[in-house]
Amino acid sequence: MRSLYRSAGYAAAVIFLAFLVHNVNALYVEPTYLGFKNPAVDYANVDKLKNAIGSVPWTLSGLGHFFSGFACVVLALTGRQIFRDYKSAAGRLLLGAGFVAATGFFLTGISDVAGGGAVKLLSAQNPDLERAAYLGASISRIVYNCMAQVGLGWFAWQLSWCGLKTGTLPKSFCWFGYLSGLSGLVMGLTFFPVYLQLVLVWSGWLAVVMWQRAARQAA
């Protein structure tokens, strides 16, 4: 179990680093350099999308999403293993929730990086389809990202439920997990920017919790 907890800690740290990049981009880089003053509206502006897609901040964010997909697979398998003896549907649903999040993150990352190159090539070869290409890419990315956040929010809820019921995880972390998870679930219905900060704290806290458990196992 020691190596399992340590791996989960590294996976949570990957998500933390990815959301650190997302936060820096969303709070400073995108408003300052890419013109996204109001993300809920500006992601539909073709001129701003043309400037953003393929840029360094956009690519770094895409890579963060991509690697978060791998991290969610690790967390899904780890969560299921930790609570394998807990006779509740919540323990088994951890696996499914983690895979939903992983799929959303993979699709978002691929859309950001490979998809960004594809939409630029398509636009260059078919200028009459430029607006449609960029708007289609934006809509797809929004859907994929919402899927990722809903899946991660669901995972955080299941993890908090199991952690509280079994006493395996700190209560304060579990209650914060409910809050962070709720912000992700809301993303499936409407734009909720605070989820960026909540997931940043939650993932960093999860990394610490997992590494502490690994240290106790070693002792």
Coordinates of C-alpha atoms in Angstrom, one line a residue:
M1 CA 0.0 0.0 0.0
R2 CA 2.9 2.3 0.6
S3 CA 3.8 2.5 -3.2
L4 CA 0.1 2.9 -3.9
Y5 CA -0.2 5.9 -1.7
R6 CA 3.0 7.4 -3.0
S7 CA 1.8 7.0 -6.6
A8 CA -1.5 8.6 -5.8
G9 CA 0.4 11.5 -4.2
Y10 CA 2.4 12.0 -7.4
A11 CA -0.8 11.8 -9.5
A12 CA -2.5 14.5 -7.4
A13 CA 0.7 16.6 -7.6
V14 CA 0.5 16.4 -11.4
I15 CA -3.1 17.8 -11.3
F16 CA -2.0 20.5 -8.8
L17 CA 0.8 21.6 -11.2
A18 CA -1.6 21.6 -14.1
F19 CA -4.2 23.7 -12.3
L20 CA -1.4 26.0 -11.2
V21 CA -0.7 26.6 -14.9
H22 CA -4.5 27.0 -15.6
N23 CA -4.8 29.5 -12.8
V24 CA -1.9 31.6 -13.9
N25 CA -3.3 31.6 -17.5
A26 CA -6.8 32.4 -16.5
L27 CA -6.0 35.1 -13.9
Y28 CA -3.1 36.8 -15.6
V29 CA -1.9 35.6 -19.0
E30 CA -5.1 35.3 -20.9
P31 CA -6.7 38.6 -19.7
T32 CA -3.4 40.5 -20.2
Y33 CA -2.0 39.0 -23.4
L34 CA -4.7 37.0 -25.1
G35 CA -7.7 39.4 -24.6
F36 CA -9.9 37.0 -22.6
K37 CA -11.3 39.5 -20.2
N38 CA -14.6 37.6 -19.8
P39 CA -14.0 33.9 -20.5
A40 CA -17.7 33.1 -20.5
V41 CA -18.0 35.3 -23.6
D42 CA -14.6 35.8 -25.1
Y43 CA -14.0 32.1 -26.0
A44 CA -16.7 32.6 -28.7
N45 CA -14.7 35.5 -30.3
V46 CA -12.9 34.1 -33.4
D47 CA -10.3 36.8 -33.5
K48 CA -9.2 36.1 -29.9
L49 CA -9.3 32.4 -30.5
K50 CA -7.0 32.7 -33.5
N51 CA -4.6 34.6 -31.3
A52 CA -4.8 32.1 -28.5
I53 CA -4.8 28.7 -30.2
G54 CA -1.3 27.5 -30.6
S55 CA 0.2 30.1 -28.3
V56 CA 2.6 29.0 -25.5
P57 CA 0.1 29.5 -22.7
W58 CA -2.6 27.6 -24.6
T59 CA -0.2 24.7 -25.3
L60 CA 1.0 24.5 -21.7
S61 CA -2.6 24.4 -20.5
G62 CA -3.4 21.7 -23.1
L63 CA -0.4 19.6 -21.9
G64 CA -1.6 20.1 -18.3
H65 CA -5.0 18.7 -19.3
F66 CA -3.4 15.8 -21.1
F67 CA -1.2 14.7 -18.2
S68 CA -4.1 15.2 -15.8
G69 CA -5.8 12.4 -17.8
F70 CA -3.0 10.0 -16.8
A71 CA -3.1 11.2 -13.2
C72 CA -6.9 10.6 -13.0
V73 CA -6.4 7.0 -14.1
V74 CA -3.9 6.5 -11.3
L75 CA -6.2 8.1 -8.8
A76 CA -9.2 6.1 -10.0
L77 CA -7.3 2.8 -9.6
T78 CA -5.8 3.9 -6.2
G79 CA -9.1 5.0 -4.8
R80 CA -10.7 1.7 -5.7
Q81 CA -7.9 -0.2 -4.2
I82 CA -7.9 1.8 -0.9
F83 CA -11.6 1.2 -0.4
R84 CA -11.8 -2.3 -1.8
D85 CA -13.0 -3.7 1.5
Y86 CA -15.6 -1.0 2.0
K87 CA -18.9 -2.6 1.1
S88 CA -20.5 0.4 -0.5
A89 CA -21.4 1.5 -4.1
A90 CA -19.4 4.7 -3.4
G91 CA -16.1 2.8 -3.3
R92 CA -16.8 1.1 -6.6
L93 CA -18.0 4.3 -8.2
L94 CA -14.6 5.9 -7.5
L95 CA -13.2 3.9 -10.4
G96 CA -15.9 5.1 -12.9
A97 CA -15.7 8.7 -11.8
G98 CA -12.0 8.8 -12.2
F99 CA -12.2 7.3 -15.7
V100 CA -14.8 9.9 -16.7
A101 CA -12.5 12.6 -15.5
A102 CA -9.5 11.0 -17.3
T103 CA -11.5 10.8 -20.6
G104 CA -12.5 14.5 -20.4
F105 CA -9.0 15.6 -19.6
F106 CA -7.5 13.5 -22.4
L107 CA -10.0 15.0 -24.9
T108 CA -9.4 18.5 -23.7
G109 CA -5.6 18.2 -24.0
I110 CA -5.8 16.6 -27.4
S111 CA -8.2 19.3 -28.5
D112 CA -5.8 22.0 -27.2
V113 CA -2.6 20.7 -28.7
A114 CA -3.2 18.5 -31.8
G115 CA -6.7 20.0 -32.4
G116 CA -5.2 23.5 -32.3
G117 CA -2.8 22.6 -35.1
A118 CA -5.5 20.9 -37.1
V119 CA -7.9 23.9 -36.9
K120 CA -5.1 26.3 -38.0
L121 CA -4.2 24.0 -41.0
L122 CA -7.9 23.7 -41.9
S123 CA -8.4 27.4 -41.8
A124 CA -5.3 28.1 -43.9
Q125 CA -6.4 25.7 -46.6
N126 CA -10.0 26.7 -46.5
P127 CA -10.3 30.4 -45.6
D128 CA -14.1 30.4 -46.2
L129 CA -14.5 27.9 -43.3
E130 CA -12.2 29.8 -40.9
R131 CA -14.9 31.1 -38.6
A132 CA -16.8 27.7 -38.5
A133 CA -13.5 25.9 -37.8
Y134 CA -12.6 28.0 -34.8
L135 CA -16.1 28.1 -33.4
G136 CA -16.4 24.4 -33.7
A137 CA -13.1 23.8 -32.0
S138 CA -14.1 26.2 -29.2
I139 CA -17.4 24.4 -28.6
S140 CA -15.8 21.0 -28.6
R141 CA -13.2 22.1 -26.1
I142 CA -15.8 23.6 -23.8
V143 CA -17.7 20.3 -23.8
Y144 CA -14.6 18.2 -23.2
N145 CA -13.4 20.5 -20.4
C146 CA -16.8 20.3 -18.7
M147 CA -16.7 16.6 -18.9
A148 CA -13.3 16.6 -17.2
Q149 CA -14.5 18.9 -14.4
V150 CA -17.7 17.0 -13.8
G151 CA -15.8 13.7 -13.6
L152 CA -13.2 15.1 -11.2
G153 CA -15.9 16.7 -9.1
W154 CA -17.8 13.4 -9.0
F155 CA -14.5 11.7 -8.0
A156 CA -13.9 14.2 -5.2
W157 CA -17.4 13.6 -3.8
Q158 CA -17.0 9.8 -3.9
L159 CA -13.6 10.1 -2.3
S160 CA -14.9 12.4 0.5
W161 CA -17.8 10.1 1.1
C162 CA -15.7 7.0 1.5
G163 CA -13.0 8.9 3.5
L164 CA -15.6 10.1 6.0
K165 CA -17.5 6.8 6.3
T166 CA -14.4 4.8 6.9
G167 CA -12.3 7.4 8.8
T168 CA -9.5 6.8 6.3
L169 CA -9.0 10.4 5.3
P170 CA -8.9 13.6 7.4
K171 CA -12.4 15.1 8.0
S172 CA -11.3 18.6 7.0
F173 CA -10.0 17.4 3.7
C174 CA -13.2 15.4 3.0
W175 CA -15.4 18.4 3.7
F176 CA -13.3 20.6 1.4
G177 CA -13.5 17.8 -1.1
Y178 CA -17.3 18.1 -1.1
L179 CA -17.0 21.9 -1.9
S180 CA -14.4 21.3 -4.6
G181 CA -16.4 18.5 -6.1
L182 CA -19.6 20.6 -6.1
S183 CA -17.8 23.3 -8.1
G184 CA -16.8 20.7 -10.7
L185 CA -20.3 19.3 -10.9
V186 CA -21.8 22.8 -11.4
M187 CA -19.4 23.2 -14.4
G188 CA -21.7 20.7 -16.2
L189 CA -24.5 23.3 -16.0
T190 CA -22.9 26.7 -16.1
F191 CA -19.5 28.4 -16.1
F192 CA -18.2 28.6 -12.5
P193 CA -14.6 30.1 -12.5
V194 CA -13.9 29.5 -8.8
Y195 CA -13.5 25.8 -9.5
L196 CA -9.9 26.6 -10.7
Q197 CA -8.9 27.7 -7.3
L198 CA -10.8 25.0 -5.4
V199 CA -9.4 22.2 -7.4
L200 CA -5.9 23.7 -7.1
V201 CA -6.2 23.5 -3.3
W202 CA -7.9 20.1 -3.3
S203 CA -5.3 18.4 -5.5
G204 CA -2.4 19.8 -3.5
W205 CA -4.0 18.8 -0.3
L206 CA -4.7 15.3 -1.7
A207 CA -1.0 14.9 -2.6
V208 CA 0.0 15.8 0.9
V209 CA -2.6 13.4 2.4
M210 CA -1.4 10.5 0.2
W211 CA 2.3 11.1 0.9
Q212 CA 1.6 11.3 4.6
R213 CA -0.2 7.9 4.5
A214 CA 2.8 6.5 2.5
A215 CA 5.1 7.7 5.2
R216 CA 3.0 6.1 7.9
Q217 CA 3.0 2.8 6.0
A218 CA 6.8 3.0 5.8
A219 CA 7.0 3.6 9.6

